[in-house]
C-alpha cells in the first residue's frame, strides 16, 4: 500500500512514477500509486490520474472498474478534449473486453468534437475493431473512411498510438469527403 503523508511530493512524482511502473508491466503497483494520488490531487492532476488508473485497471483485467473510471473522466466537461478522447477509448476497450459492444460504441460516441484529428482517427480505428468483432463489415468500412478523413495529412510526428501518449500536433480536423 502507498502511504501519502507528503501530498506535495506525491503530487509531483506520482504520475511519472506510475508511467514508469506501467512501462515495466507493474500495473498493480501503478494502480496503487494512482489510487493514493486521487485522494490528494487537484483537478488537472486528478484527470491525469483517472486516465492512467483506468488504463491500469484495464490492463489488470478489471474491466468494469476501468470502464467506470474512464467514463467518469470522459463525461467531465471541464477536462481537456484530448484527455476525454483518450478516456473514451479506454472505456470502449474495457467494455469491448466485456463483450458489451453497444456500450463500447456509445463510449466512443462521447468523444468531443474538438479533439484533434489524430485522436479522432484513433477513435475510428477502435470503432472499426469493435465492428469487426461484431461482423458488421459495412460499419468497419465506414469507420475506416471516417478515420482516414480525420487523419493528419502529415504523419511525420507519428508516435505509436497509446491512450497515454501525449497528443499529436494539435489543430488537425477531419476533412470533408
PDB file of C-alpha atoms in Angstrom:
ATOM      1  CA  UNK A   1       0.000   0.000   0.000  1.00  0.00           C
ATOM      2  CA  UNK A   2       1.022   3.613  -0.502  1.00  0.00           C
ATOM      3  CA  UNK A   3       1.152   5.983   2.455  1.00  0.00           C
ATOM      4  CA  UNK A   4       0.637   9.542   1.325  1.00  0.00           C
ATOM      5  CA  UNK A   5       1.800  11.814   4.121  1.00  0.00           C
ATOM      6  CA  UNK A   6       3.684  14.226   1.878  1.00  0.00           C
ATOM      7  CA  UNK A   7       0.997  15.221  -0.606  1.00  0.00           C
ATOM      8  CA  UNK A   8       3.184  17.803  -2.379  1.00  0.00           C
ATOM      9  CA  UNK A   9       5.844  15.215  -3.163  1.00  0.00           C
ATOM     10  CA  UNK A  10       3.215  12.626  -4.074  1.00  0.00           C
ATOM     11  CA  UNK A  11       1.606  15.085  -6.476  1.00  0.00           C
ATOM     12  CA  UNK A  12       4.966  15.830  -8.069  1.00  0.00           C
ATOM     13  CA  UNK A  13       6.247  12.289  -8.588  1.00  0.00           C
ATOM     14  CA  UNK A  14       3.180  10.036  -8.755  1.00  0.00           C
ATOM     15  CA  UNK A  15       2.325  10.413 -12.456  1.00  0.00           C
ATOM     16  CA  UNK A  16       5.899   9.892 -13.737  1.00  0.00           C
ATOM     17  CA  UNK A  17       6.357   7.005 -11.283  1.00  0.00           C
ATOM     18  CA  UNK A  18       3.070   5.390 -12.350  1.00  0.00           C
ATOM     19  CA  UNK A  19       4.102   5.753 -16.007  1.00  0.00           C
ATOM     20  CA  UNK A  20       7.442   4.085 -15.251  1.00  0.00           C
ATOM     21  CA  UNK A  21       5.727   1.251 -13.375  1.00  0.00           C
ATOM     22  CA  UNK A  22       3.327   0.776 -16.281  1.00  0.00           C
ATOM     23  CA  UNK A  23       6.239   0.608 -18.740  1.00  0.00           C
ATOM     24  CA  UNK A  24       7.719  -2.152 -16.572  1.00  0.00           C
ATOM     25  CA  UNK A  25       4.419  -4.055 -16.551  1.00  0.00           C
ATOM     26  CA  UNK A  26       3.843  -3.366 -12.849  1.00  0.00           C
ATOM     27  CA  UNK A  27       0.215  -2.352 -13.395  1.00  0.00           C
ATOM     28  CA  UNK A  28      -0.970  -3.281  -9.902  1.00  0.00           C
ATOM     29  CA  UNK A  29       1.707  -1.116  -8.277  1.00  0.00           C
ATOM     30  CA  UNK A  30       0.910   1.739 -10.655  1.00  0.00           C
ATOM     31  CA  UNK A  31      -2.773   1.419  -9.730  1.00  0.00           C
ATOM     32  CA  UNK A  32      -1.937   1.557  -6.011  1.00  0.00           C
ATOM     33  CA  UNK A  33       0.080   4.707  -6.505  1.00  0.00           C
ATOM     34  CA  UNK A  34      -2.634   6.333  -8.611  1.00  0.00           C
ATOM     35  CA  UNK A  35      -5.320   5.417  -6.067  1.00  0.00           C
ATOM     36  CA  UNK A  36      -3.270   7.187  -3.393  1.00  0.00           C
ATOM     37  CA  UNK A  37      -2.862  10.215  -5.633  1.00  0.00           C
ATOM     38  CA  UNK A  38      -6.579  10.567  -6.379  1.00  0.00           C
ATOM     39  CA  UNK A  39      -7.367  11.402  -2.770  1.00  0.00           C
ATOM     40  CA  UNK A  40      -4.997  14.401  -2.834  1.00  0.00           C
ATOM     41  CA  UNK A  41      -4.892  15.606  -6.419  1.00  0.00           C
ATOM     42  CA  UNK A  42      -6.111  18.898  -7.787  1.00  0.00           C
ATOM     43  CA  UNK A  43      -8.468  18.765 -10.773  1.00  0.00           C
ATOM     44  CA  UNK A  44      -5.860  18.660 -13.551  1.00  0.00           C
ATOM     45  CA  UNK A  45      -3.722  16.077 -11.800  1.00  0.00           C
ATOM     46  CA  UNK A  46      -6.844  14.095 -10.934  1.00  0.00           C
ATOM     47  CA  UNK A  47      -7.762  13.915 -14.623  1.00  0.00           C
ATOM     48  CA  UNK A  48      -4.319  12.541 -15.482  1.00  0.00           C
ATOM     49  CA  UNK A  49      -4.532  10.057 -12.605  1.00  0.00           C
ATOM     50  CA  UNK A  50      -8.035   8.887 -13.608  1.00  0.00           C
ATOM     51  CA  UNK A  51      -6.892   8.271 -17.172  1.00  0.00           C
ATOM     52  CA  UNK A  52      -3.863   6.273 -16.084  1.00  0.00           C
ATOM     53  CA  UNK A  53      -5.774   4.402 -13.387  1.00  0.00           C
ATOM     54  CA  UNK A  54      -8.430   3.421 -15.922  1.00  0.00           C
ATOM     55  CA  UNK A  55      -5.708   2.146 -18.245  1.00  0.00           C
ATOM     56  CA  UNK A  56      -4.014   0.237 -15.419  1.00  0.00           C
ATOM     57  CA  UNK A  57      -7.288  -1.361 -14.347  1.00  0.00           C
ATOM     58  CA  UNK A  58      -7.964  -2.378 -17.949  1.00  0.00           C
ATOM     59  CA  UNK A  59      -4.507  -3.936 -18.262  1.00  0.00           C
ATOM     60  CA  UNK A  60      -5.118  -5.796 -14.993  1.00  0.00           C
ATOM     61  CA  UNK A  61      -8.325  -7.264 -16.435  1.00  0.00           C
ATOM     62  CA  UNK A  62     -10.509  -5.182 -14.122  1.00  0.00           C
ATOM     63  CA  UNK A  63     -12.699  -4.054 -16.987  1.00  0.00           C
ATOM     64  CA  UNK A  64     -15.755  -2.852 -15.039  1.00  0.00           C
ATOM     65  CA  UNK A  65     -13.555  -0.620 -12.890  1.00  0.00           C
ATOM     66  CA  UNK A  66     -11.632   0.589 -15.937  1.00  0.00           C
ATOM     67  CA  UNK A  67     -14.824   1.493 -17.777  1.00  0.00           C
ATOM     68  CA  UNK A  68     -16.198   3.358 -14.759  1.00  0.00           C
ATOM     69  CA  UNK A  69     -13.000   5.342 -14.146  1.00  0.00           C
ATOM     70  CA  UNK A  70     -12.523   6.243 -17.792  1.00  0.00           C
ATOM     71  CA  UNK A  71     -16.223   7.000 -18.148  1.00  0.00           C
ATOM     72  CA  UNK A  72     -16.029   9.434 -15.237  1.00  0.00           C
ATOM     73  CA  UNK A  73     -13.269  11.364 -16.974  1.00  0.00           C
ATOM     74  CA  UNK A  74     -14.918  11.148 -20.404  1.00  0.00           C
ATOM     75  CA  UNK A  75     -18.029  12.863 -19.069  1.00  0.00           C
ATOM     76  CA  UNK A  76     -16.237  15.641 -17.204  1.00  0.00           C
ATOM     77  CA  UNK A  77     -16.955  18.726 -19.301  1.00  0.00           C
ATOM     78  CA  UNK A  78     -14.001  20.703 -17.924  1.00  0.00           C
ATOM     79  CA  UNK A  79     -11.416  18.053 -18.815  1.00  0.00           C
ATOM     80  CA  UNK A  80      -9.371  18.667 -21.944  1.00  0.00           C
ATOM     81  CA  UNK A  81     -10.825  17.260 -25.171  1.00  0.00           C
ATOM     82  CA  UNK A  82      -7.660  15.180 -25.669  1.00  0.00           C
ATOM     83  CA  UNK A  83      -7.939  13.528 -22.235  1.00  0.00           C
ATOM     84  CA  UNK A  84     -11.653  12.963 -22.732  1.00  0.00           C
ATOM     85  CA  UNK A  85     -10.979  11.316 -26.101  1.00  0.00           C
ATOM     86  CA  UNK A  86      -8.345   9.043 -24.535  1.00  0.00           C
ATOM     87  CA  UNK A  87     -10.758   8.201 -21.720  1.00  0.00           C
ATOM     88  CA  UNK A  88     -13.449   7.260 -24.246  1.00  0.00           C
ATOM     89  CA  UNK A  89     -11.018   4.855 -25.936  1.00  0.00           C
ATOM     90  CA  UNK A  90     -10.038   3.237 -22.627  1.00  0.00           C
ATOM     91  CA  UNK A  91     -13.695   2.885 -21.620  1.00  0.00           C
ATOM     92  CA  UNK A  92     -14.530   1.374 -25.025  1.00  0.00           C
ATOM     93  CA  UNK A  93     -11.654  -1.123 -24.812  1.00  0.00           C
ATOM     94  CA  UNK A  94     -12.767  -2.204 -21.346  1.00  0.00           C
ATOM     95  CA  UNK A  95     -16.384  -2.553 -22.456  1.00  0.00           C
ATOM     96  CA  UNK A  96     -15.280  -4.476 -25.546  1.00  0.00           C
ATOM     97  CA  UNK A  97     -13.374  -6.887 -23.301  1.00  0.00           C
ATOM     98  CA  UNK A  98     -16.686  -7.452 -21.508  1.00  0.00           C
ATOM     99  CA  UNK A  99     -18.415  -8.059 -24.888  1.00  0.00           C
ATOM    100  CA  UNK A 100     -20.598  -5.015 -24.282  1.00  0.00           C
ATOM    101  CA  UNK A 101     -20.425  -3.881 -27.897  1.00  0.00           C
ATOM    102  CA  UNK A 102     -23.213  -1.296 -27.852  1.00  0.00           C
ATOM    103  CA  UNK A 103     -21.860   0.312 -24.669  1.00  0.00           C
ATOM    104  CA  UNK A 104     -18.384   0.430 -26.233  1.00  0.00           C
ATOM    105  CA  UNK A 105     -19.775   2.108 -29.341  1.00  0.00           C
ATOM    106  CA  UNK A 106     -21.661   4.597 -27.149  1.00  0.00           C
ATOM    107  CA  UNK A 107     -18.446   5.352 -25.216  1.00  0.00           C
ATOM    108  CA  UNK A 108     -16.666   6.204 -28.470  1.00  0.00           C
ATOM    109  CA  UNK A 109     -19.618   8.362 -29.454  1.00  0.00           C
ATOM    110  CA  UNK A 110     -18.860  10.639 -26.487  1.00  0.00           C
ATOM    111  CA  UNK A 111     -15.528  11.778 -27.948  1.00  0.00           C
ATOM    112  CA  UNK A 112     -15.576  15.589 -28.001  1.00  0.00           C
ATOM    113  CA  UNK A 113     -15.846  17.133 -31.429  1.00  0.00           C
ATOM    114  CA  UNK A 114     -12.952  19.452 -30.607  1.00  0.00           C
ATOM    115  CA  UNK A 115     -10.500  16.574 -30.016  1.00  0.00           C
ATOM    116  CA  UNK A 116      -7.713  16.768 -32.572  1.00  0.00           C
ATOM    117  CA  UNK A 117      -7.922  14.840 -35.821  1.00  0.00           C
ATOM    118  CA  UNK A 118      -5.267  12.306 -34.862  1.00  0.00           C
ATOM    119  CA  UNK A 119      -7.234  11.401 -31.723  1.00  0.00           C
ATOM    120  CA  UNK A 120     -10.472  11.123 -33.688  1.00  0.00           C
ATOM    121  CA  UNK A 121      -8.736   8.916 -36.265  1.00  0.00           C
ATOM    122  CA  UNK A 122      -7.639   6.569 -33.440  1.00  0.00           C
ATOM    123  CA  UNK A 123     -11.191   6.573 -32.117  1.00  0.00           C
ATOM    124  CA  UNK A 124     -12.429   5.471 -35.532  1.00  0.00           C
ATOM    125  CA  UNK A 125      -9.832   2.678 -35.524  1.00  0.00           C
ATOM    126  CA  UNK A 126     -11.243   1.461 -32.190  1.00  0.00           C
ATOM    127  CA  UNK A 127     -14.739   1.678 -33.608  1.00  0.00           C
ATOM    128  CA  UNK A 128     -13.679  -0.343 -36.649  1.00  0.00           C
ATOM    129  CA  UNK A 129     -12.211  -3.039 -34.374  1.00  0.00           C
ATOM    130  CA  UNK A 130     -15.493  -3.303 -32.474  1.00  0.00           C
ATOM    131  CA  UNK A 131     -17.499  -3.587 -35.675  1.00  0.00           C
ATOM    132  CA  UNK A 132     -15.070  -6.203 -36.976  1.00  0.00           C
ATOM    133  CA  UNK A 133     -15.603  -8.308 -33.830  1.00  0.00           C
ATOM    134  CA  UNK A 134     -19.342  -7.968 -34.359  1.00  0.00           C
ATOM    135  CA  UNK A 135     -19.043  -8.991 -38.019  1.00  0.00           C
ATOM    136  CA  UNK A 136     -20.505  -5.715 -39.299  1.00  0.00           C
ATOM    137  CA  UNK A 137     -18.209  -5.188 -42.277  1.00  0.00           C
ATOM    138  CA  UNK A 138     -20.106  -2.218 -43.724  1.00  0.00           C
ATOM    139  CA  UNK A 139     -19.663  -0.403 -40.389  1.00  0.00           C
ATOM    140  CA  UNK A 140     -15.948  -1.336 -40.396  1.00  0.00           C
ATOM    141  CA  UNK A 141     -15.567   0.247 -43.836  1.00  0.00           C
ATOM    142  CA  UNK A 142     -17.446   3.352 -42.741  1.00  0.00           C
ATOM    143  CA  UNK A 143     -15.303   3.778 -39.610  1.00  0.00           C
ATOM    144  CA  UNK A 144     -12.122   3.385 -41.661  1.00  0.00           C
ATOM    145  CA  UNK A 145     -13.271   6.023 -44.161  1.00  0.00           C
ATOM    146  CA  UNK A 146     -14.144   8.491 -41.398  1.00  0.00           C
ATOM    147  CA  UNK A 147     -10.848   7.754 -39.636  1.00  0.00           C
ATOM    148  CA  UNK A 148      -8.844   8.398 -42.793  1.00  0.00           C
ATOM    149  CA  UNK A 149     -10.690  11.674 -43.291  1.00  0.00           C
ATOM    150  CA  UNK A 150      -9.711  12.704 -39.735  1.00  0.00           C
ATOM    151  CA  UNK A 151      -6.074  11.633 -40.002  1.00  0.00           C
ATOM    152  CA  UNK A 152      -3.479  14.373 -40.330  1.00  0.00           C
ATOM    153  CA  UNK A 153      -2.050  14.938 -43.801  1.00  0.00           C
ATOM    154  CA  UNK A 154       1.475  14.889 -42.413  1.00  0.00           C
ATOM    155  CA  UNK A 155       2.173  11.998 -40.076  1.00  0.00           C
ATOM    156  CA  UNK A 156       5.833  12.885 -39.610  1.00  0.00           C
ATOM    157  CA  UNK A 157       5.087  13.428 -35.922  1.00  0.00           C
ATOM    158  CA  UNK A 158       3.500   9.980 -35.691  1.00  0.00           C
ATOM    159  CA  UNK A 159       4.088   8.106 -32.454  1.00  0.00           C
ATOM    160  CA  UNK A 160       2.806   4.611 -31.830  1.00  0.00           C
ATOM    161  CA  UNK A 161      -0.693   5.066 -30.501  1.00  0.00           C
ATOM    162  CA  UNK A 162      -1.216   4.809 -26.811  1.00  0.00           C
ATOM    163  CA  UNK A 163      -4.084   6.252 -24.843  1.00  0.00           C
ATOM    164  CA  UNK A 164      -1.434   7.638 -22.514  1.00  0.00           C
ATOM    165  CA  UNK A 165       0.817   9.175 -25.157  1.00  0.00           C
ATOM    166  CA  UNK A 166       0.812  12.957 -25.413  1.00  0.00           C
ATOM    167  CA  UNK A 167      -1.481  14.264 -28.134  1.00  0.00           C
ATOM    168  CA  UNK A 168      -0.147  14.598 -31.637  1.00  0.00           C
ATOM    169  CA  UNK A 169       0.135  18.027 -33.207  1.00  0.00           C
ATOM    170  CA  UNK A 170      -2.968  19.964 -32.171  1.00  0.00           C
ATOM    171  CA  UNK A 171      -5.305  21.519 -34.659  1.00  0.00           C
ATOM    172  CA  UNK A 172      -5.964  18.640 -37.025  1.00  0.00           C
ATOM    173  CA  UNK A 173      -9.541  18.499 -38.221  1.00  0.00           C
ATOM    174  CA  UNK A 174     -11.415  15.972 -40.284  1.00  0.00           C
ATOM    175  CA  UNK A 175     -11.580  16.775 -43.957  1.00  0.00           C
ATOM    176  CA  UNK A 176     -14.947  16.609 -45.609  1.00  0.00           C
ATOM    177  CA  UNK A 177     -15.381  13.923 -48.247  1.00  0.00           C
TER     178      UNK A 177
END
